[in-house]
mmCIF file with all atom_site columns, C-alpha atoms in Angstrom:
data_model
loop_
_atom_site.group_PDB
_atom_site.id
_atom_site.type_symbol
_atom_site.label_atom_id
_atom_site.label_alt_id
_atom_site.label_comp_id
_atom_site.label_asym_id
_atom_site.label_entity_id
_atom_site.label_seq_id
_atom_site.pdbx_PDB_ins_code
_atom_site.Cartn_x
_atom_site.Cartn_y
_atom_site.Cartn_z
_atom_site.occupancy
_atom_site.B_iso_or_equiv
_atom_site.pdbx_formal_charge
_atom_site.auth_seq_id
_atom_site.auth_comp_id
_atom_site.auth_asym_id
_atom_site.auth_atom_id
_atom_site.pdbx_PDB_model_num
ATOM 1   C CA . UNK A 1 1   ? -153.987 -14.961 -240.586 1.00 87.00 ? 1   UNK A CA 1
ATOM 2   C CA . UNK A 1 2   ? -156.523 -12.895 -238.911 1.00 86.00 ? 2   UNK A CA 1
ATOM 3   C CA . UNK A 1 3   ? -159.085 -15.519 -240.039 1.00 88.00 ? 3   UNK A CA 1
ATOM 4   C CA . UNK A 1 4   ? -157.484 -18.458 -237.984 1.00 93.00 ? 4   UNK A CA 1
ATOM 5   C CA . UNK A 1 5   ? -157.104 -16.372 -234.707 1.00 94.00 ? 5   UNK A CA 1
ATOM 6   C CA . UNK A 1 6   ? -159.377 -17.334 -232.034 1.00 94.00 ? 6   UNK A CA 1
ATOM 7   C CA . UNK A 1 7   ? -162.258 -15.110 -231.442 1.00 93.00 ? 7   UNK A CA 1
ATOM 8   C CA . UNK A 1 8   ? -161.248 -13.305 -228.599 1.00 94.00 ? 8   UNK A CA 1
ATOM 9   C CA . UNK A 1 9   ? -158.035 -12.217 -230.200 1.00 94.00 ? 9   UNK A CA 1
ATOM 10  C CA . UNK A 1 10  ? -160.205 -10.898 -233.330 1.00 93.00 ? 10  UNK A CA 1
ATOM 11  C CA . UNK A 1 11  ? -162.176 -8.896  -230.830 1.00 93.00 ? 11  UNK A CA 1
ATOM 12  C CA . UNK A 1 12  ? -159.349 -7.696  -229.178 1.00 92.00 ? 12  UNK A CA 1
ATOM 13  C CA . UNK A 1 13  ? -157.859 -6.360  -232.500 1.00 90.00 ? 13  UNK A CA 1
ATOM 14  C CA . UNK A 1 14  ? -161.271 -4.905  -233.776 1.00 90.00 ? 14  UNK A CA 1
ATOM 15  C CA . UNK A 1 15  ? -161.531 -3.000  -230.917 1.00 92.00 ? 15  UNK A CA 1
ATOM 16  C CA . UNK A 1 16  ? -157.823 -1.850  -230.344 1.00 90.00 ? 16  UNK A CA 1
ATOM 17  C CA . UNK A 1 17  ? -157.301 1.790   -230.270 1.00 88.00 ? 17  UNK A CA 1
ATOM 18  C CA . UNK A 1 18  ? -154.254 3.323   -232.194 1.00 84.00 ? 18  UNK A CA 1
ATOM 19  C CA . UNK A 1 19  ? -153.666 6.821   -230.727 1.00 78.00 ? 19  UNK A CA 1
ATOM 20  C CA . UNK A 1 20  ? -152.248 9.657   -232.914 1.00 79.00 ? 20  UNK A CA 1
ATOM 21  C CA . UNK A 1 21  ? -150.742 12.825  -231.541 1.00 75.00 ? 21  UNK A CA 1
ATOM 22  C CA . UNK A 1 22  ? -150.137 15.465  -234.212 1.00 76.00 ? 22  UNK A CA 1
ATOM 23  C CA . UNK A 1 23  ? -147.600 18.541  -233.716 1.00 73.00 ? 23  UNK A CA 1
ATOM 24  C CA . UNK A 1 24  ? -147.218 20.662  -236.732 1.00 74.00 ? 24  UNK A CA 1
ATOM 25  C CA . UNK A 1 25  ? -143.955 22.092  -237.715 1.00 68.00 ? 25  UNK A CA 1
ATOM 26  C CA . UNK A 1 26  ? -144.733 25.465  -236.047 1.00 67.00 ? 26  UNK A CA 1
ATOM 27  C CA . UNK A 1 27  ? -145.608 24.071  -232.775 1.00 68.00 ? 27  UNK A CA 1
ATOM 28  C CA . UNK A 1 28  ? -143.772 25.631  -229.814 1.00 73.00 ? 28  UNK A CA 1
ATOM 29  C CA . UNK A 1 29  ? -140.848 23.547  -228.987 1.00 72.00 ? 29  UNK A CA 1
ATOM 30  C CA . UNK A 1 30  ? -141.393 23.235  -225.430 1.00 71.00 ? 30  UNK A CA 1
ATOM 31  C CA . UNK A 1 31  ? -144.718 21.652  -226.126 1.00 73.00 ? 31  UNK A CA 1
ATOM 32  C CA . UNK A 1 32  ? -142.831 19.103  -228.097 1.00 74.00 ? 32  UNK A CA 1
ATOM 33  C CA . UNK A 1 33  ? -140.771 18.603  -225.318 1.00 71.00 ? 33  UNK A CA 1
ATOM 34  C CA . UNK A 1 34  ? -143.453 18.191  -222.896 1.00 72.00 ? 34  UNK A CA 1
ATOM 35  C CA . UNK A 1 35  ? -145.637 15.610  -225.298 1.00 73.00 ? 35  UNK A CA 1
ATOM 36  C CA . UNK A 1 36  ? -142.096 13.665  -225.733 1.00 72.00 ? 36  UNK A CA 1
ATOM 37  C CA . UNK A 1 37  ? -141.958 13.418  -222.187 1.00 68.00 ? 37  UNK A CA 1
ATOM 38  C CA . UNK A 1 38  ? -145.833 12.328  -221.696 1.00 68.00 ? 38  UNK A CA 1
ATOM 39  C CA . UNK A 1 39  ? -145.401 9.673   -224.072 1.00 69.00 ? 39  UNK A CA 1
ATOM 40  C CA . UNK A 1 40  ? -142.012 8.279   -223.000 1.00 66.00 ? 40  UNK A CA 1
ATOM 41  C CA . UNK A 1 41  ? -143.619 5.860   -220.617 1.00 61.00 ? 41  UNK A CA 1
ATOM 42  C CA . UNK A 1 42  ? -143.015 2.588   -222.040 1.00 62.00 ? 42  UNK A CA 1
ATOM 43  C CA . UNK A 1 43  ? -140.003 0.342   -222.328 1.00 59.00 ? 43  UNK A CA 1
ATOM 44  C CA . UNK A 1 44  ? -136.720 1.845   -221.362 1.00 66.00 ? 44  UNK A CA 1
ATOM 45  C CA . UNK A 1 45  ? -137.327 5.777   -220.360 1.00 77.00 ? 45  UNK A CA 1
ATOM 46  C CA . UNK A 1 46  ? -135.332 8.524   -222.407 1.00 81.00 ? 46  UNK A CA 1
ATOM 47  C CA . UNK A 1 47  ? -133.576 10.684  -220.145 1.00 88.00 ? 47  UNK A CA 1
ATOM 48  C CA . UNK A 1 48  ? -133.835 14.503  -220.412 1.00 87.00 ? 48  UNK A CA 1
ATOM 49  C CA . UNK A 1 49  ? -130.516 15.006  -222.231 1.00 92.00 ? 49  UNK A CA 1
ATOM 50  C CA . UNK A 1 50  ? -131.547 12.238  -224.751 1.00 88.00 ? 50  UNK A CA 1
ATOM 51  C CA . UNK A 1 51  ? -134.853 14.097  -225.314 1.00 85.00 ? 51  UNK A CA 1
ATOM 52  C CA . UNK A 1 52  ? -133.164 17.066  -225.771 1.00 89.00 ? 52  UNK A CA 1
ATOM 53  C CA . UNK A 1 53  ? -130.763 15.730  -228.346 1.00 87.00 ? 53  UNK A CA 1
ATOM 54  C CA . UNK A 1 54  ? -133.969 14.452  -230.232 1.00 83.00 ? 54  UNK A CA 1
ATOM 55  C CA . UNK A 1 55  ? -135.840 17.774  -230.061 1.00 83.00 ? 55  UNK A CA 1
ATOM 56  C CA . UNK A 1 56  ? -133.595 20.267  -230.425 1.00 85.00 ? 56  UNK A CA 1
ATOM 57  C CA . UNK A 1 57  ? -131.173 18.929  -232.942 1.00 83.00 ? 57  UNK A CA 1
ATOM 58  C CA . UNK A 1 58  ? -133.876 19.362  -235.699 1.00 79.00 ? 58  UNK A CA 1
ATOM 59  C CA . UNK A 1 59  ? -133.725 23.244  -235.331 1.00 84.00 ? 59  UNK A CA 1
ATOM 60  C CA . UNK A 1 60  ? -129.606 23.235  -235.424 1.00 89.00 ? 60  UNK A CA 1
ATOM 61  C CA . UNK A 1 61  ? -127.227 20.284  -235.180 1.00 92.00 ? 61  UNK A CA 1
ATOM 62  C CA . UNK A 1 62  ? -124.266 22.554  -233.895 1.00 94.00 ? 62  UNK A CA 1
ATOM 63  C CA . UNK A 1 63  ? -124.962 22.406  -230.284 1.00 95.00 ? 63  UNK A CA 1
ATOM 64  C CA . UNK A 1 64  ? -125.781 18.731  -230.352 1.00 94.00 ? 64  UNK A CA 1
ATOM 65  C CA . UNK A 1 65  ? -122.659 18.189  -232.108 1.00 95.00 ? 65  UNK A CA 1
ATOM 66  C CA . UNK A 1 66  ? -120.394 20.194  -229.801 1.00 96.00 ? 66  UNK A CA 1
ATOM 67  C CA . UNK A 1 67  ? -121.560 18.254  -226.777 1.00 96.00 ? 67  UNK A CA 1
ATOM 68  C CA . UNK A 1 68  ? -120.551 15.125  -228.588 1.00 96.00 ? 68  UNK A CA 1
ATOM 69  C CA . UNK A 1 69  ? -117.186 15.926  -229.494 1.00 96.00 ? 69  UNK A CA 1
ATOM 70  C CA . UNK A 1 70  ? -116.204 17.062  -226.017 1.00 97.00 ? 70  UNK A CA 1
ATOM 71  C CA . UNK A 1 71  ? -117.780 13.980  -224.540 1.00 96.00 ? 71  UNK A CA 1
ATOM 72  C CA . UNK A 1 72  ? -115.790 11.882  -226.979 1.00 96.00 ? 72  UNK A CA 1
ATOM 73  C CA . UNK A 1 73  ? -112.473 13.449  -226.254 1.00 96.00 ? 73  UNK A CA 1
ATOM 74  C CA . UNK A 1 74  ? -109.951 11.337  -224.664 1.00 96.00 ? 74  UNK A CA 1
ATOM 75  C CA . UNK A 1 75  ? -109.198 14.200  -222.221 1.00 96.00 ? 75  UNK A CA 1
ATOM 76  C CA . UNK A 1 76  ? -112.989 14.607  -221.163 1.00 97.00 ? 76  UNK A CA 1
ATOM 77  C CA . UNK A 1 77  ? -113.340 10.783  -220.469 1.00 96.00 ? 77  UNK A CA 1
ATOM 78  C CA . UNK A 1 78  ? -110.097 10.714  -218.718 1.00 95.00 ? 78  UNK A CA 1
ATOM 79  C CA . UNK A 1 79  ? -111.282 13.255  -215.913 1.00 96.00 ? 79  UNK A CA 1
ATOM 80  C CA . UNK A 1 80  ? -114.677 12.379  -215.737 1.00 95.00 ? 80  UNK A CA 1
ATOM 81  C CA . UNK A 1 81  ? -114.705 8.577   -215.639 1.00 93.00 ? 81  UNK A CA 1
ATOM 82  C CA . UNK A 1 82  ? -118.440 7.833   -215.479 1.00 94.00 ? 82  UNK A CA 1
ATOM 83  C CA . UNK A 1 83  ? -120.026 4.431   -215.199 1.00 93.00 ? 83  UNK A CA 1
ATOM 84  C CA . UNK A 1 84  ? -121.341 2.869   -218.293 1.00 93.00 ? 84  UNK A CA 1
ATOM 85  C CA . UNK A 1 85  ? -124.787 3.345   -217.274 1.00 93.00 ? 85  UNK A CA 1
ATOM 86  C CA . UNK A 1 86  ? -124.148 7.246   -217.228 1.00 94.00 ? 86  UNK A CA 1
ATOM 87  C CA . UNK A 1 87  ? -122.684 7.350   -220.464 1.00 94.00 ? 87  UNK A CA 1
ATOM 88  C CA . UNK A 1 88  ? -125.768 5.288   -221.869 1.00 92.00 ? 88  UNK A CA 1
ATOM 89  C CA . UNK A 1 89  ? -127.893 7.915   -220.412 1.00 92.00 ? 89  UNK A CA 1
ATOM 90  C CA . UNK A 1 90  ? -125.702 10.974  -222.143 1.00 95.00 ? 90  UNK A CA 1
ATOM 91  C CA . UNK A 1 91  ? -125.075 12.152  -218.594 1.00 96.00 ? 91  UNK A CA 1
ATOM 92  C CA . UNK A 1 92  ? -121.865 13.341  -219.880 1.00 97.00 ? 92  UNK A CA 1
ATOM 93  C CA . UNK A 1 93  ? -123.000 15.554  -222.351 1.00 97.00 ? 93  UNK A CA 1
ATOM 94  C CA . UNK A 1 94  ? -125.573 17.122  -219.850 1.00 96.00 ? 94  UNK A CA 1
ATOM 95  C CA . UNK A 1 95  ? -122.360 17.906  -217.710 1.00 97.00 ? 95  UNK A CA 1
ATOM 96  C CA . UNK A 1 96  ? -121.020 19.607  -221.000 1.00 97.00 ? 96  UNK A CA 1
ATOM 97  C CA . UNK A 1 97  ? -124.434 21.323  -221.621 1.00 96.00 ? 97  UNK A CA 1
ATOM 98  C CA . UNK A 1 98  ? -124.362 22.570  -217.682 1.00 95.00 ? 98  UNK A CA 1
ATOM 99  C CA . UNK A 1 99  ? -120.955 24.339  -218.345 1.00 96.00 ? 99  UNK A CA 1
ATOM 100 C CA . UNK A 1 100 ? -122.392 26.050  -221.327 1.00 96.00 ? 100 UNK A CA 1
ATOM 101 C CA . UNK A 1 101 ? -125.732 26.850  -219.651 1.00 94.00 ? 101 UNK A CA 1
ATOM 102 C CA . UNK A 1 102 ? -123.882 28.013  -216.321 1.00 92.00 ? 102 UNK A CA 1
ATOM 103 C CA . UNK A 1 103 ? -121.159 29.871  -217.676 1.00 91.00 ? 103 UNK A CA 1
ATOM 104 C CA . UNK A 1 104 ? -123.621 32.629  -219.016 1.00 83.00 ? 104 UNK A CA 1
ATOM 105 C CA . UNK A 1 105 ? -125.539 34.416  -216.721 1.00 72.00 ? 105 UNK A CA 1
ATOM 106 C CA . UNK A 1 106 ? -126.266 32.140  -214.029 1.00 74.00 ? 106 UNK A CA 1
ATOM 107 C CA . UNK A 1 107 ? -128.223 34.620  -211.995 1.00 74.00 ? 107 UNK A CA 1
ATOM 108 C CA . UNK A 1 108 ? -131.094 33.895  -214.568 1.00 75.00 ? 108 UNK A CA 1
ATOM 109 C CA . UNK A 1 109 ? -131.632 30.491  -213.254 1.00 76.00 ? 109 UNK A CA 1
ATOM 110 C CA . UNK A 1 110 ? -135.073 30.959  -211.863 1.00 64.00 ? 110 UNK A CA 1
ATOM 111 C CA . UNK A 1 111 ? -136.428 27.342  -212.550 1.00 60.00 ? 111 UNK A CA 1
ATOM 112 C CA . UNK A 1 112 ? -135.643 23.760  -211.937 1.00 78.00 ? 112 UNK A CA 1
ATOM 113 C CA . UNK A 1 113 ? -132.545 22.639  -213.391 1.00 84.00 ? 113 UNK A CA 1
ATOM 114 C CA . UNK A 1 114 ? -134.158 20.607  -216.320 1.00 86.00 ? 114 UNK A CA 1
ATOM 115 C CA . UNK A 1 115 ? -136.389 23.336  -217.441 1.00 86.00 ? 115 UNK A CA 1
ATOM 116 C CA . UNK A 1 116 ? -133.263 25.790  -217.152 1.00 89.00 ? 116 UNK A CA 1
ATOM 117 C CA . UNK A 1 117 ? -131.311 23.485  -219.557 1.00 92.00 ? 117 UNK A CA 1
ATOM 118 C CA . UNK A 1 118 ? -134.171 23.227  -221.885 1.00 90.00 ? 118 UNK A CA 1
ATOM 119 C CA . UNK A 1 119 ? -134.579 26.810  -222.266 1.00 89.00 ? 119 UNK A CA 1
ATOM 120 C CA . UNK A 1 120 ? -130.912 27.336  -222.526 1.00 92.00 ? 120 UNK A CA 1
ATOM 121 C CA . UNK A 1 121 ? -130.577 24.566  -225.406 1.00 92.00 ? 121 UNK A CA 1
ATOM 122 C CA . UNK A 1 122 ? -133.736 25.980  -227.195 1.00 90.00 ? 122 UNK A CA 1
ATOM 123 C CA . UNK A 1 123 ? -132.459 29.521  -227.062 1.00 92.00 ? 123 UNK A CA 1
ATOM 124 C CA . UNK A 1 124 ? -129.037 28.774  -228.253 1.00 94.00 ? 124 UNK A CA 1
ATOM 125 C CA . UNK A 1 125 ? -129.819 26.558  -231.205 1.00 92.00 ? 125 UNK A CA 1
ATOM 126 C CA . UNK A 1 126 ? -132.094 29.297  -232.451 1.00 91.00 ? 126 UNK A CA 1
ATOM 127 C CA . UNK A 1 127 ? -129.193 32.132  -231.853 1.00 93.00 ? 127 UNK A CA 1
ATOM 128 C CA . UNK A 1 128 ? -127.265 32.534  -235.005 1.00 91.00 ? 128 UNK A CA 1
ATOM 129 C CA . UNK A 1 129 ? -124.760 34.292  -233.374 1.00 93.00 ? 129 UNK A CA 1
ATOM 130 C CA . UNK A 1 130 ? -123.922 31.895  -230.511 1.00 94.00 ? 130 UNK A CA 1
ATOM 131 C CA . UNK A 1 131 ? -120.181 31.018  -230.409 1.00 95.00 ? 131 UNK A CA 1
ATOM 132 C CA . UNK A 1 132 ? -119.807 27.397  -230.606 1.00 95.00 ? 132 UNK A CA 1
ATOM 133 C CA . UNK A 1 133 ? -116.530 27.103  -231.638 1.00 95.00 ? 133 UNK A CA 1
ATOM 134 C CA . UNK A 1 134 ? -115.218 29.774  -228.622 1.00 96.00 ? 134 UNK A CA 1
ATOM 135 C CA . UNK A 1 135 ? -117.220 28.038  -225.881 1.00 96.00 ? 135 UNK A CA 1
ATOM 136 C CA . UNK A 1 136 ? -116.069 24.710  -226.897 1.00 96.00 ? 136 UNK A CA 1
ATOM 137 C CA . UNK A 1 137 ? -112.345 25.751  -227.188 1.00 97.00 ? 137 UNK A CA 1
ATOM 138 C CA . UNK A 1 138 ? -112.783 27.398  -223.455 1.00 97.00 ? 138 UNK A CA 1
ATOM 139 C CA . UNK A 1 139 ? -113.966 24.179  -221.968 1.00 97.00 ? 139 UNK A CA 1
ATOM 140 C CA . UNK A 1 140 ? -111.444 22.303  -223.721 1.00 97.00 ? 140 UNK A CA 1
ATOM 141 C CA . UNK A 1 141 ? -108.697 24.869  -222.381 1.00 97.00 ? 141 UNK A CA 1
ATOM 142 C CA . UNK A 1 142 ? -109.921 24.499  -218.962 1.00 97.00 ? 142 UNK A CA 1
ATOM 143 C CA . UNK A 1 143 ? -109.884 20.724  -219.137 1.00 97.00 ? 143 UNK A CA 1
ATOM 144 C CA . UNK A 1 144 ? -106.163 20.954  -220.308 1.00 97.00 ? 144 UNK A CA 1
ATOM 145 C CA . UNK A 1 145 ? -105.238 23.058  -217.607 1.00 97.00 ? 145 UNK A CA 1
ATOM 146 C CA . UNK A 1 146 ? -106.993 20.663  -214.936 1.00 97.00 ? 146 UNK A CA 1
ATOM 147 C CA . UNK A 1 147 ? -105.122 17.771  -216.542 1.00 96.00 ? 147 UNK A CA 1
ATOM 148 C CA . UNK A 1 148 ? -101.811 19.358  -216.192 1.00 95.00 ? 148 UNK A CA 1
ATOM 149 C CA . UNK A 1 149 ? -102.077 19.045  -212.538 1.00 96.00 ? 149 UNK A CA 1
ATOM 150 C CA . UNK A 1 150 ? -101.824 15.289  -213.073 1.00 94.00 ? 150 UNK A CA 1
ATOM 151 C CA . UNK A 1 151 ? -104.765 14.414  -210.981 1.00 94.00 ? 151 UNK A CA 1
ATOM 152 C CA . UNK A 1 152 ? -107.484 12.303  -212.689 1.00 91.00 ? 152 UNK A CA 1
ATOM 153 C CA . UNK A 1 153 ? -109.466 12.375  -209.313 1.00 93.00 ? 153 UNK A CA 1
ATOM 154 C CA . UNK A 1 154 ? -110.050 16.050  -209.435 1.00 95.00 ? 154 UNK A CA 1
ATOM 155 C CA . UNK A 1 155 ? -113.843 16.103  -209.762 1.00 96.00 ? 155 UNK A CA 1
ATOM 156 C CA . UNK A 1 156 ? -114.121 12.990  -207.111 1.00 94.00 ? 156 UNK A CA 1
ATOM 157 C CA . UNK A 1 157 ? -114.618 12.870  -203.445 1.00 92.00 ? 157 UNK A CA 1
ATOM 158 C CA . UNK A 1 158 ? -112.821 10.760  -200.939 1.00 91.00 ? 158 UNK A CA 1
ATOM 159 C CA . UNK A 1 159 ? -114.779 7.793   -201.452 1.00 92.00 ? 159 UNK A CA 1
ATOM 160 C CA . UNK A 1 160 ? -113.928 8.191   -205.229 1.00 93.00 ? 160 UNK A CA 1
ATOM 161 C CA . UNK A 1 161 ? -117.276 9.007   -206.308 1.00 93.00 ? 161 UNK A CA 1
ATOM 162 C CA . UNK A 1 162 ? -118.096 11.765  -209.244 1.00 95.00 ? 162 UNK A CA 1
ATOM 163 C CA . UNK A 1 163 ? -119.059 14.852  -207.688 1.00 94.00 ? 163 UNK A CA 1
ATOM 164 C CA . UNK A 1 164 ? -121.108 16.982  -209.976 1.00 93.00 ? 164 UNK A CA 1
ATOM 165 C CA . UNK A 1 165 ? -120.572 20.209  -207.948 1.00 93.00 ? 165 UNK A CA 1
ATOM 166 C CA . UNK A 1 166 ? -117.116 19.748  -208.229 1.00 96.00 ? 166 UNK A CA 1
ATOM 167 C CA . UNK A 1 167 ? -117.209 19.637  -211.968 1.00 96.00 ? 167 UNK A CA 1
ATOM 168 C CA . UNK A 1 168 ? -119.291 22.742  -212.221 1.00 94.00 ? 168 UNK A CA 1
ATOM 169 C CA . UNK A 1 169 ? -117.637 24.735  -209.494 1.00 95.00 ? 169 UNK A CA 1
ATOM 170 C CA . UNK A 1 170 ? -114.212 23.952  -210.760 1.00 97.00 ? 170 UNK A CA 1
ATOM 171 C CA . UNK A 1 171 ? -114.881 24.585  -214.467 1.00 97.00 ? 171 UNK A CA 1
ATOM 172 C CA . UNK A 1 172 ? -116.899 27.834  -214.012 1.00 95.00 ? 172 UNK A CA 1
ATOM 173 C CA . UNK A 1 173 ? -114.410 29.253  -211.509 1.00 95.00 ? 173 UNK A CA 1
ATOM 174 C CA . UNK A 1 174 ? -111.547 28.436  -213.611 1.00 96.00 ? 174 UNK A CA 1
ATOM 175 C CA . UNK A 1 175 ? -113.019 29.522  -216.912 1.00 96.00 ? 175 UNK A CA 1
ATOM 176 C CA . UNK A 1 176 ? -114.173 33.084  -215.738 1.00 93.00 ? 176 UNK A CA 1
ATOM 177 C CA . UNK A 1 177 ? -110.505 33.760  -214.332 1.00 93.00 ? 177 UNK A CA 1
ATOM 178 C CA . UNK A 1 178 ? -108.556 31.941  -217.130 1.00 93.00 ? 178 UNK A CA 1
ATOM 179 C CA . UNK A 1 179 ? -105.807 34.121  -217.540 1.00 93.00 ? 179 UNK A CA 1
ATOM 180 C CA . UNK A 1 180 ? -105.039 34.109  -213.925 1.00 93.00 ? 180 UNK A CA 1
ATOM 181 C CA . UNK A 1 181 ? -104.059 30.430  -213.689 1.00 95.00 ? 181 UNK A CA 1
ATOM 182 C CA . UNK A 1 182 ? -102.667 29.892  -217.669 1.00 92.00 ? 182 UNK A CA 1
ATOM 183 C CA . UNK A 1 183 ? -99.203  29.861  -216.308 1.00 91.00 ? 183 UNK A CA 1
ATOM 184 C CA . UNK A 1 184 ? -99.991  28.972  -212.522 1.00 94.00 ? 184 UNK A CA 1
ATOM 185 C CA . UNK A 1 185 ? -100.529 25.519  -211.829 1.00 95.00 ? 185 UNK A CA 1
ATOM 186 C CA . UNK A 1 186 ? -99.815  25.702  -208.115 1.00 96.00 ? 186 UNK A CA 1
ATOM 187 C CA . UNK A 1 187 ? -102.407 28.401  -207.691 1.00 96.00 ? 187 UNK A CA 1
ATOM 188 C CA . UNK A 1 188 ? -104.966 26.447  -209.757 1.00 97.00 ? 188 UNK A CA 1
ATOM 189 C CA . UNK A 1 189 ? -104.491 23.352  -207.505 1.00 96.00 ? 189 UNK A CA 1
ATOM 190 C CA . UNK A 1 190 ? -104.704 25.516  -204.328 1.00 97.00 ? 190 UNK A CA 1
ATOM 191 C CA . UNK A 1 191 ? -108.018 27.123  -205.515 1.00 97.00 ? 191 UNK A CA 1
ATOM 192 C CA . UNK A 1 192 ? -109.453 23.588  -206.215 1.00 97.00 ? 192 UNK A CA 1
ATOM 193 C CA . UNK A 1 193 ? -108.336 22.754  -202.692 1.00 96.00 ? 193 UNK A CA 1
ATOM 194 C CA . UNK A 1 194 ? -109.790 25.739  -201.343 1.00 96.00 ? 194 UNK A CA 1
ATOM 195 C CA . UNK A 1 195 ? -113.081 24.982  -203.152 1.00 96.00 ? 195 UNK A CA 1
ATOM 196 C CA . UNK A 1 196 ? -113.379 21.506  -201.965 1.00 95.00 ? 196 UNK A CA 1
ATOM 197 C CA . UNK A 1 197 ? -112.975 22.402  -198.347 1.00 94.00 ? 197 UNK A CA 1
ATOM 198 C CA . UNK A 1 198 ? -114.825 25.612  -198.466 1.00 94.00 ? 198 UNK A CA 1
ATOM 199 C CA . UNK A 1 199 ? -117.991 25.310  -195.888 1.00 92.00 ? 199 UNK A CA 1
ATOM 200 C CA . UNK A 1 200 ? -120.178 27.704  -197.524 1.00 91.00 ? 200 UNK A CA 1
ATOM 201 C CA . UNK A 1 201 ? -119.793 25.681  -200.943 1.00 93.00 ? 201 UNK A CA 1
ATOM 202 C CA . UNK A 1 202 ? -120.517 22.321  -199.232 1.00 90.00 ? 202 UNK A CA 1
ATOM 203 C CA . UNK A 1 203 ? -123.533 23.756  -197.791 1.00 88.00 ? 203 UNK A CA 1
ATOM 204 C CA . UNK A 1 204 ? -124.604 24.613  -201.388 1.00 86.00 ? 204 UNK A CA 1
ATOM 205 C CA . UNK A 1 205 ? -123.901 21.264  -202.562 1.00 84.00 ? 205 UNK A CA 1
ATOM 206 C CA . UNK A 1 206 ? -125.504 18.950  -200.604 1.00 69.00 ? 206 UNK A CA 1
ATOM 207 C CA . UNK A 1 207 ? -129.133 17.861  -200.143 1.00 57.00 ? 207 UNK A CA 1
ATOM 208 C CA . UNK A 1 208 ? -131.376 19.314  -202.881 1.00 53.00 ? 208 UNK A CA 1
ATOM 209 C CA . UNK A 1 209 ? -128.137 21.098  -204.520 1.00 50.00 ? 209 UNK A CA 1
ATOM 210 C CA . UNK A 1 210 ? -130.095 21.089  -207.917 1.00 53.00 ? 210 UNK A CA 1
ATOM 211 C CA . UNK A 1 211 ? -132.845 23.661  -206.308 1.00 60.00 ? 211 UNK A CA 1
ATOM 212 C CA . UNK A 1 212 ? -132.420 27.199  -208.057 1.00 61.00 ? 212 UNK A CA 1
ATOM 213 C CA . UNK A 1 213 ? -130.954 29.041  -204.846 1.00 77.00 ? 213 UNK A CA 1
ATOM 214 C CA . UNK A 1 214 ? -128.340 26.420  -204.355 1.00 84.00 ? 214 UNK A CA 1
ATOM 215 C CA . UNK A 1 215 ? -126.982 26.486  -207.817 1.00 86.00 ? 215 UNK A CA 1
ATOM 216 C CA . UNK A 1 216 ? -126.969 30.110  -208.098 1.00 87.00 ? 216 UNK A CA 1
ATOM 217 C CA . UNK A 1 217 ? -125.208 30.592  -204.616 1.00 88.00 ? 217 UNK A CA 1
ATOM 218 C CA . UNK A 1 218 ? -122.645 27.569  -205.388 1.00 90.00 ? 218 UNK A CA 1
ATOM 219 C CA . UNK A 1 219 ? -121.426 29.116  -208.798 1.00 91.00 ? 219 UNK A CA 1
ATOM 220 C CA . UNK A 1 220 ? -121.153 32.568  -207.290 1.00 91.00 ? 220 UNK A CA 1
ATOM 221 C CA . UNK A 1 221 ? -119.150 31.322  -204.457 1.00 93.00 ? 221 UNK A CA 1
ATOM 222 C CA . UNK A 1 222 ? -117.003 29.180  -207.034 1.00 94.00 ? 222 UNK A CA 1
ATOM 223 C CA . UNK A 1 223 ? -116.158 32.458  -208.868 1.00 93.00 ? 223 UNK A CA 1
ATOM 224 C CA . UNK A 1 224 ? -115.295 34.392  -205.564 1.00 95.00 ? 224 UNK A CA 1
ATOM 225 C CA . UNK A 1 225 ? -112.913 31.450  -204.403 1.00 96.00 ? 225 UNK A CA 1
ATOM 226 C CA . UNK A 1 226 ? -111.135 31.545  -207.703 1.00 97.00 ? 226 UNK A CA 1
ATOM 227 C CA . UNK A 1 227 ? -111.096 35.187  -207.997 1.00 94.00 ? 227 UNK A CA 1
ATOM 228 C CA . UNK A 1 228 ? -109.660 35.885  -204.631 1.00 89.00 ? 228 UNK A CA 1
#
């Protein structure tokens, strides 16, 4: 009991401070996110996607459930092949969120990627008209067409490393020109080769490739390659 503890420990207990942060239900969601990040300093830190799932799921579960469904599909896992660490960090779900976010009005990317994804997820869970079923079906259709090429390394480089810029460029480029490739796997394969070898696309996929201008230019270039 406390009475049997040494005096120095009793004093430490009496002087200990328990900090409490109170957020009301109507508090701004971005404020909740920022506070969550500041408190997330001990133990194993959560990744941005883990924090997003914890906060925005409370508004509407449908987006989080969509990310989870696609991430757990055998087809997605087969094409992505991430490390166990990346799966634990929910990086697979962040890739899917990036597809949803970059598919619509990529020209509005005007801040760092983390904040852009936060804003997209917050706006989406509050939008009663967001087409969860349609966008999820679109991504699954895109992945199915890629899978028909019979190459499980589509999103990997010559060193067999997963390249996020390949995932974004190929999936967005294909999704925005789907009718063109539905029955033309030869053309699709050629466009993927074109994107991976395109010097301009490489320029926007290198160092600091998550910066605002690079993301916008990369997505714009991908669409042009798949449209031409």
